[in-house]
C-alpha positions as a Python dict, from the first residue, in 0.01 Angstrom:
ca = {
    (1, 'L'): (0, 0, 0),
    (2, 'S'): (36, 282, -251),
    (3, 'L'): (-174, 593, -204),
    (4, 'I'): (-214, 902, -417),
    (5, 'S'): (-47, 1197, -247),
    (6, 'G'): (-268, 1461, -96),
    (7, 'A'): (-47, 1712, -278),
    (8, 'A'): (-185, 1599, -617),
    (9, 'Q'): (-485, 1815, -717),
    (10, 'I'): (-698, 1867, -1028),
    (11, 'C'): (-846, 2217, -1030),
    (12, 'D'): (-1136, 2338, -1242),
    (13, 'P'): (-1030, 2646, -1444),
    (14, 'A'): (-1382, 2789, -1408),
    (15, 'G'): (-1327, 2819, -1033),
    (16, 'A'): (-1544, 2527, -919),
    (17, 'G'): (-1268, 2410, -685),
    (18, 'C'): (-1007, 2138, -667),
    (19, 'R'): (-1025, 1764, -608),
    (20, 'A'): (-790, 1470, -570),
    (21, 'P'): (-725, 1278, -894),
    (22, 'S'): (-811, 913, -943),
    (23, 'Y'): (-542, 658, -1031),
    (24, 'S'): (-676, 626, -1388),
    (25, 'E'): (-645, 1003, -1437),
    (26, 'L'): (-280, 984, -1338),
    (27, 'T'): (-197, 690, -1565),
    (28, 'T'): (-356, 798, -1893),
    (29, 'F'): (-242, 1060, -2140),
    (30, 'N'): (-471, 1157, -2432),
    (31, 'G'): (-673, 839, -2376),
    (32, 'Q'): (-366, 613, -2394),
    (33, 'T'): (-200, 433, -2103),
    (34, 'A'): (123, 614, -2037),
    (35, 'H'): (389, 632, -1771),
    (36, 'V'): (254, 942, -1602),
    (37, 'A'): (189, 827, -1243),
    (38, 'Y'): (516, 928, -1085),
    (39, 'G'): (602, 738, -770),
    (40, 'Y'): (375, 435, -817),
    (41, 'L'): (583, 138, -698),
    (42, 'S'): (471, -215, -775),
    (43, 'L'): (774, -400, -630),
    (44, 'L'): (1044, -291, -387),
    (45, 'T'): (1325, -501, -246),
    (46, 'S'): (1651, -401, -81),
    (47, 'L'): (1961, -538, 85),
    (48, 'D'): (2056, -329, 387),
    (49, 'L'): (2333, -291, 637),
    (50, 'Q'): (2208, -195, 980),
    (51, 'W'): (2391, -33, 1271),
    (52, 'A'): (2237, 11, 1618),
    (53, 'P'): (2434, 284, 1800),
    (54, 'L'): (2181, 331, 2082),
    (55, 'Y'): (2046, 68, 2321),
    (56, 'G'): (1836, 143, 2626),
    (57, 'K'): (1573, 39, 2873),
    (58, 'L'): (1241, 203, 2956),
    (59, 'A'): (1069, 150, 3289),
    (60, 'L'): (695, 115, 3235),
    (61, 'F'): (485, 196, 3543),
    (62, 'S'): (782, 91, 3762),
    (63, 'E'): (683, -271, 3698),
    (64, 'K'): (802, -373, 3353),
    (65, 'I'): (1128, -293, 3174),
    (66, 'L'): (1114, -257, 2795),
    (67, 'N'): (1444, -294, 2608),
    (68, 'F'): (1486, -102, 2284),
    (69, 'N'): (1746, -2, 2028),
    (70, 'M'): (1768, 273, 1770),
    (71, 'Y'): (1920, 179, 1436),
    (72, 'V'): (2014, 329, 1104),
    (73, 'A'): (2001, 128, 782),
    (74, 'A'): (2125, 187, 427),
    (75, 'G'): (2174, -16, 111),
    (76, 'P'): (2085, -74, -253),
    (77, 'S'): (1721, -105, -364),
    (78, 'F'): (1572, -275, -667),
    (79, 'L'): (1221, -179, -773),
    (80, 'T'): (961, -166, -1047),
    (81, 'Y'): (741, 140, -1096),
    (82, 'G'): (457, 275, -1305),
    (83, 'P'): (175, 98, -1486),
    (84, 'T'): (422, -88, -1712),
    (85, 'N'): (645, -209, -1422),
    (86, 'V'): (971, -52, -1536),
    (87, 'F'): (1272, -203, -1350),
    (88, 'T'): (1533, 25, -1193),
    (89, 'A'): (1785, 33, -911),
    (90, 'G'): (1844, 293, -644),
    (91, 'G'): (1930, 319, -279),
    (92, 'N'): (1763, 364, 56),
    (93, 'V'): (1838, 509, 399),
    (94, 'G'): (1633, 469, 713),
    (95, 'I'): (1614, 518, 1087),
    (96, 'G'): (1408, 311, 1325),
    (97, 'F'): (1345, 173, 1671),
    (98, 'S'): (1303, -188, 1783),
    (99, 'F'): (1118, -257, 2107),
    (100, 'F'): (1190, -603, 2247),
    (101, 'L'): (881, -783, 2377),
    (102, 'N'): (1090, -1085, 2477),
    (103, 'E'): (1419, -1249, 2368),
    (104, 'W'): (1297, -1333, 2017),
    (105, 'L'): (1012, -1090, 1927),
    (106, 'T'): (1030, -714, 1861),
    (107, 'I'): (800, -439, 1742),
    (108, 'R'): (963, -209, 1486),
    (109, 'V'): (888, 153, 1394),
    (110, 'E'): (1085, 290, 1099),
    (111, 'M'): (1110, 578, 851),
    (112, 'R'): (1282, 499, 522),
    (113, 'D'): (1361, 704, 211),
    (114, 'V'): (1398, 516, -118),
    (115, 'I'): (1584, 716, -383),
    (116, 'Y'): (1578, 615, -752),
    (117, 'Y'): (1588, 754, -1106),
    (118, 'E'): (1256, 745, -1290),
    (119, 'V'): (1210, 780, -1667),
    (120, 'G'): (880, 960, -1723),
    (121, 'A'): (645, 1015, -2013),
    (122, 'N'): (747, 1265, -2282),
    (123, 'G'): (1109, 1270, -2163),
    (124, 'R'): (1029, 1404, -1814),
    (125, 'N'): (1297, 1215, -1618),
    (126, 'S'): (1379, 1281, -1255),
    (127, 'V'): (1528, 1150, -934),
    (128, 'R'): (1247, 1036, -704),
    (129, 'N'): (1226, 1002, -326),
    (130, 'Q'): (967, 773, -168),
    (131, 'L'): (936, 839, 204),
    (132, 'M'): (786, 538, 383),
    (133, 'A'): (673, 468, 738),
    (134, 'E'): (683, 109, 854),
    (135, 'F'): (534, -64, 1155),
    (136, 'G'): (613, -430, 1192),
    (137, 'F'): (736, -729, 1388),
    (138, 'S'): (1076, -897, 1384),
    (139, 'M'): (1139, -1253, 1497),
    (140, 'F'): (1473, -1408, 1586),
    (141, 'F'): (1543, -1778, 1539),
    (142, 'P'): (1622, -1986, 1736),
    (143, 'T'): (1386, -1859, 2004),
    (144, 'L'): (1592, -2001, 2293),
    (145, 'F'): (1935, -1856, 2366),
    (146, 'R'): (2187, -2041, 2581),
    (147, 'E'): (2516, -1902, 2698),
    (148, 'E'): (2809, -2128, 2633),
    (149, 'G'): (3045, -2140, 2923),
}
């Protein structure tokens, strides 16, 4: 889900105030479609290495124990951006928590920063950061674990 940043504003020079721009205002230049909408991602994929240095247990109401781990992740990212879906590569780093509901199902909360080089309209090139929050589920297969002994 891509949203226009609240930091983007179009202000009336006559002093009538400021407003948030529409997507079409960010992607046109002199009436022509141009690569102006910095940060608009249409595809993002990555291959990450993950390390979980912290594992713990939380006692909930002295009745239930919730296992969790904290992890850090990093790796290369491949993405397309802008209205013309320009392909580029970059990298990403993230930190997150997994809360284990049972042996095979977890709830994840994560913050990730995707860093890539973007070629803009009229030669305005720059390194971009996309900060993302993620809430999700993870499932482990097989769902039954047996200790060999």
